[in-house]
Every structure is written in structure tokens, then in C-alpha cells.
mmCIF file of C-alpha atoms in Angstrom:
data_model
loop_
_atom_site.group_PDB
_atom_site.id
_atom_site.type_symbol
_atom_site.label_atom_id
_atom_site.label_comp_id
_atom_site.label_asym_id
_atom_site.label_seq_id
_atom_site.Cartn_x
_atom_site.Cartn_y
_atom_site.Cartn_z
ATOM 1 C CA MET A 204 -93.746 -46.843 15.164
ATOM 2 C CA SER A 205 -93.276 -45.401 18.662
ATOM 3 C CA TYR A 206 -91.451 -42.158 19.435
ATOM 4 C CA ASN A 207 -88.700 -44.184 21.107
ATOM 5 C CA ALA A 208 -88.304 -46.238 17.951
ATOM 6 C CA VAL A 209 -88.145 -43.119 15.774
ATOM 7 C CA VAL A 210 -85.442 -41.558 17.970
ATOM 8 C CA ALA A 211 -83.508 -44.845 18.016
ATOM 9 C CA ARG A 212 -83.699 -45.125 14.234
ATOM 10 C CA LEU A 213 -82.459 -41.560 13.781
ATOM 11 C CA ARG A 214 -79.545 -42.262 16.098
ATOM 12 C CA ASN A 215 -78.752 -45.495 14.261
ATOM 13 C CA ASP A 216 -78.604 -43.399 11.101
ATOM 14 C CA ARG A 217 -76.121 -41.114 12.917
ATOM 15 C CA LYS A 218 -78.530 -38.196 13.123
ATOM 16 C CA LYS A 219 -78.428 -35.711 15.980
ATOM 17 C CA VAL A 220 -81.769 -35.467 17.794
ATOM 18 C CA ILE A 221 -82.761 -32.212 19.494
ATOM 19 C CA LEU A 222 -86.024 -31.424 21.270
ATOM 20 C CA LEU A 223 -87.007 -27.800 20.675
ATOM 21 C CA SER A 224 -90.256 -26.771 22.349
ATOM 22 C CA GLY A 225 -92.366 -23.908 23.574
ATOM 23 C CA ASP A 226 -93.607 -26.080 26.426
ATOM 24 C CA SER A 227 -92.577 -25.741 30.057
ATOM 25 C CA GLN A 228 -89.220 -26.884 31.370
ATOM 26 C CA ARG A 229 -90.836 -29.637 33.420
ATOM 27 C CA ASN A 230 -92.718 -31.122 30.468
ATOM 28 C CA VAL A 231 -89.805 -30.896 28.071
ATOM 29 C CA GLN A 232 -87.372 -32.470 30.534
ATOM 30 C CA PHE A 233 -89.817 -35.320 31.128
ATOM 31 C CA VAL A 234 -90.227 -36.054 27.418
ATOM 32 C CA ALA A 235 -86.499 -35.696 26.754
ATOM 33 C CA LYS A 236 -85.711 -38.152 29.527
ATOM 34 C CA GLU A 237 -88.307 -40.648 28.283
ATOM 35 C CA LEU A 238 -86.844 -40.496 24.776
ATOM 36 C CA GLY A 239 -83.201 -40.343 25.827
ATOM 37 C CA ILE A 240 -82.683 -36.919 24.257
ATOM 38 C CA THR A 241 -79.874 -35.023 25.946
ATOM 39 C CA GLU A 242 -80.086 -31.723 24.056
ATOM 40 C CA PHE A 243 -83.361 -29.925 24.557
ATOM 41 C CA TYR A 244 -84.763 -26.406 24.718
ATOM 42 C CA PHE A 245 -87.939 -25.307 26.461
ATOM 43 C CA GLU A 246 -90.200 -22.241 26.615
ATOM 44 C CA GLN A 247 -88.990 -21.168 23.171
ATOM 45 C CA THR A 248 -90.956 -18.678 21.077
ATOM 46 C CA PRO A 249 -91.234 -19.234 17.317
ATOM 47 C CA VAL A 250 -88.546 -16.567 16.780
ATOM 48 C CA GLU A 251 -86.212 -18.244 19.280
ATOM 49 C CA LYS A 252 -86.754 -21.595 17.562
ATOM 50 C CA VAL A 253 -85.751 -20.081 14.225
ATOM 51 C CA ARG A 254 -82.562 -18.648 15.760
ATOM 52 C CA ILE A 255 -81.561 -22.079 17.021
ATOM 53 C CA LEU A 256 -82.378 -23.750 13.706
ATOM 54 C CA GLU A 257 -80.358 -21.167 11.769
ATOM 55 C CA LYS A 258 -77.245 -22.426 13.563
ATOM 56 C CA LEU A 259 -77.786 -25.983 12.315
ATOM 57 C CA GLU A 260 -76.813 -27.494 8.989
ATOM 58 C CA ASN A 261 -78.918 -29.969 7.046
ATOM 59 C CA PHE A 262 -81.769 -30.495 9.461
ATOM 60 C CA ALA A 263 -85.285 -31.843 9.353
ATOM 61 C CA MET A 264 -87.968 -30.601 11.703
ATOM 62 C CA ILE A 265 -91.152 -32.218 12.888
ATOM 63 C CA GLY A 266 -93.702 -29.830 14.361
ATOM 64 C CA ASP A 267 -97.142 -30.178 15.840
ATOM 65 C CA GLY A 268 -98.582 -26.697 15.686
ATOM 66 C CA LEU A 269 -98.780 -23.176 14.356
ATOM 67 C CA ASN A 270 -95.785 -22.086 16.458
ATOM 68 C CA ASP A 271 -93.632 -24.408 14.367
ATOM 69 C CA ALA A 272 -94.634 -22.817 11.048
ATOM 70 C CA PRO A 273 -91.810 -20.229 10.784
#
């Protein structure tokens, strides 16, 4: 299943999709645009990511590295 398909399926299930990344603004904006994600954060440290996640209710997170462990 492609990333576009995953995002589409989440939206069909009425889930909010947020891109939260430590990567550069340019890279994150590119990926967000490709996937149709309108809410995104870039250049976030692990601590900053946790602060954002603490404001959400009932979420699932998919990470790809050690910086996503907290």
C-alpha cells in the first residue's frame, strides 16, 4: 500500500493526519504536499514532538527512527 493510499484510508476513516518531523522545512513541505497533508511541523526535536502529541487525544504515531522513541 502506498503512502498516498494510507493517508487516504485514514481520512476515509475520519482520522486527522498530521506530519510531525525533525526534517527541514523544505523536505517536510514537499512530502506534505505530495500526500495532501495540510497540518505539518518541521525541524522538531524529540521534546518538541512530545509537547505537540500531549495536546492530542487518542492518537497513533508512526515513526522511523530513534528521535521518535519518546
